[in-house]
């Protein structure tokens, strides 16, 4: 199992062009496996706006364009002014994309997707099969909100 996790991280790094070749772990094919949707890193066009994690505004005024990706990660983070935030907090995705929310900071919820307060390390996956705008918020921290535009 550990070898699988290491190999998966190496594949994700390879997809980013950070390492020239995949090695180690033994066994299996000598050809590197294609990255999976769950290991997909953020693309440069899907990077959070500079305001995320710096006191808002939430959602960020500029949408991070994440179209064309099967999965996009939104981090639930600490924010020095609001007590919490989302990074990126304003994203545009294609229909059918899955958003993986990752709690990097505890003590937040994600209304209307998840109303229970969660701790660091919690994850929530939600797919968006229908076009539209999907606003969300942390009910614990007023002002901490985000929006997902599905095109």
Coordinates of C-alpha atoms in Angstrom, one line a residue:
X1 CA 0.0 0.0 0.0
X2 CA 2.8 2.4 0.9
X3 CA 4.5 1.7 -2.5
X4 CA 1.2 2.6 -4.2
X5 CA 1.0 6.0 -2.4
X6 CA 4.7 6.7 -3.2
X7 CA 4.2 5.8 -6.9
X8 CA 1.0 7.9 -7.1
X9 CA 2.9 10.9 -5.7
X10 CA 5.7 10.4 -8.1
X11 CA 3.3 10.2 -11.0
X12 CA 1.7 13.5 -9.9
X13 CA 5.1 15.1 -9.7
X14 CA 6.0 13.7 -13.2
X15 CA 2.8 15.2 -14.6
X16 CA 4.1 18.5 -13.3
X17 CA 7.5 18.0 -14.9
X18 CA 9.2 18.1 -11.6
X19 CA 11.2 14.9 -11.9
X20 CA 12.6 13.4 -15.1
X21 CA 11.7 9.8 -14.5
X22 CA 9.7 7.5 -12.4
X23 CA 11.7 4.9 -10.4
X24 CA 11.6 2.8 -7.3
X25 CA 9.0 0.7 -5.5
X26 CA 9.8 -2.4 -7.6
X27 CA 7.4 -4.6 -9.4
X28 CA 5.0 -3.6 -12.1
X29 CA 5.6 -2.3 -15.5
X30 CA 8.7 -0.2 -16.4
X31 CA 6.4 2.3 -18.2
X32 CA 5.0 5.0 -15.9
X33 CA 1.2 4.9 -15.5
X34 CA -0.9 7.8 -16.6
X35 CA -2.0 10.2 -13.9
X36 CA -5.4 9.5 -12.5
X37 CA -8.1 12.2 -12.1
X38 CA -7.7 12.0 -8.3
X39 CA -4.0 12.9 -8.5
X40 CA -4.6 15.8 -10.9
X41 CA -2.7 18.9 -9.7
X42 CA -4.0 22.4 -10.2
X43 CA -3.2 23.8 -13.6
X44 CA -1.6 27.2 -13.8
X45 CA -5.0 28.6 -15.0
X46 CA -6.7 27.2 -11.9
X47 CA -4.5 28.9 -9.4
X48 CA -6.1 30.8 -6.6
X49 CA -6.4 34.6 -6.8
X50 CA -3.9 36.5 -4.8
X51 CA -6.6 37.6 -2.3
X52 CA -7.4 34.0 -1.1
X53 CA -5.9 33.4 2.3
X54 CA -5.0 37.1 2.7
X55 CA -8.3 38.4 4.2
X56 CA -10.6 38.1 1.2
X57 CA -12.5 39.4 -0.5
X58 CA -14.5 36.1 -0.5
X59 CA -15.3 35.0 -3.1
X60 CA -12.3 36.4 -4.9
X61 CA -13.2 39.1 -7.5
X62 CA -11.5 37.1 -10.3
X63 CA -12.6 33.5 -11.1
X64 CA -9.9 30.9 -11.4
X65 CA -10.6 29.1 -14.7
X66 CA -10.5 25.4 -14.0
X67 CA -12.4 24.2 -17.1
X68 CA -11.1 21.1 -18.8
X69 CA -10.1 19.4 -15.5
X70 CA -11.9 16.3 -14.2
X71 CA -11.2 17.3 -10.6
X72 CA -10.4 20.6 -8.9
X73 CA -9.2 21.0 -5.3
X74 CA -10.5 23.8 -3.1
X75 CA -8.7 24.1 0.2
X76 CA -10.5 25.2 3.4
X77 CA -7.8 27.3 5.0
X78 CA -7.0 29.6 7.9
X79 CA -7.3 33.3 7.1
X80 CA -5.8 35.9 9.3
X81 CA -8.7 38.3 9.1
X82 CA -11.8 36.1 8.8
X83 CA -10.7 33.0 10.7
X84 CA -11.3 30.9 7.6
X85 CA -11.3 31.0 3.9
X86 CA -11.3 29.0 0.6
X87 CA -8.5 28.7 -1.9
X88 CA -9.5 29.3 -4.6
X89 CA -12.8 30.8 -3.6
X90 CA -14.2 31.6 -7.0
X91 CA -13.8 28.9 -9.7
X92 CA -15.2 28.2 -13.1
X93 CA -15.5 24.6 -14.1
X94 CA -17.0 22.4 -16.8
X95 CA -20.1 20.3 -16.3
X96 CA -19.3 17.0 -14.8
X97 CA -16.2 18.2 -12.9
X98 CA -15.7 17.0 -9.3
X99 CA -14.6 19.5 -6.7
X100 CA -12.6 18.1 -3.9
X101 CA -12.8 20.3 -0.7
X102 CA -9.8 19.7 1.6
X103 CA -9.9 21.0 5.2
X104 CA -6.4 22.4 5.7
X105 CA -7.8 24.2 8.8
X106 CA -10.4 22.8 11.2
X107 CA -13.5 24.3 12.6
X108 CA -15.4 25.0 9.4
X109 CA -18.4 23.7 7.6
X110 CA -19.4 24.1 3.9
X111 CA -23.1 25.0 3.7
X112 CA -25.2 23.9 1.7
X113 CA -22.9 21.0 0.8
X114 CA -21.8 19.9 4.3
X115 CA -23.3 21.4 7.5
X116 CA -21.3 19.7 10.2
X117 CA -18.2 21.3 11.5
X118 CA -15.1 19.4 10.4
X119 CA -11.5 19.1 11.5
X120 CA -8.2 19.4 9.5
X121 CA -7.8 16.5 7.1
X122 CA -11.5 16.0 6.3
X123 CA -12.3 15.9 2.6
X124 CA -15.6 16.2 0.6
X125 CA -16.1 15.4 -3.1
X126 CA -19.0 16.9 -5.0
X127 CA -19.7 16.6 -8.7
X128 CA -21.5 19.3 -10.7
X129 CA -23.4 17.8 -13.6
X130 CA -25.6 20.8 -14.3
X131 CA -24.7 24.3 -15.5
X132 CA -25.3 27.2 -13.0
X133 CA -23.8 29.1 -10.1
X134 CA -23.3 27.3 -6.8
X135 CA -22.5 29.6 -3.8
X136 CA -21.4 28.2 -0.5
X137 CA -20.2 29.5 2.9
X138 CA -18.8 28.6 6.2
X139 CA -21.6 29.3 8.7
X140 CA -19.1 29.6 11.5
X141 CA -17.1 32.5 9.9
X142 CA -19.3 35.3 8.5
X143 CA -17.8 36.5 5.2
X144 CA -16.1 33.2 4.4
X145 CA -17.9 32.2 1.2
X146 CA -17.2 31.0 -2.3
X147 CA -18.8 30.3 -5.6
X148 CA -18.6 27.6 -8.2
X149 CA -19.6 28.6 -11.8
X150 CA -20.4 25.6 -13.9
X151 CA -20.3 26.2 -17.7

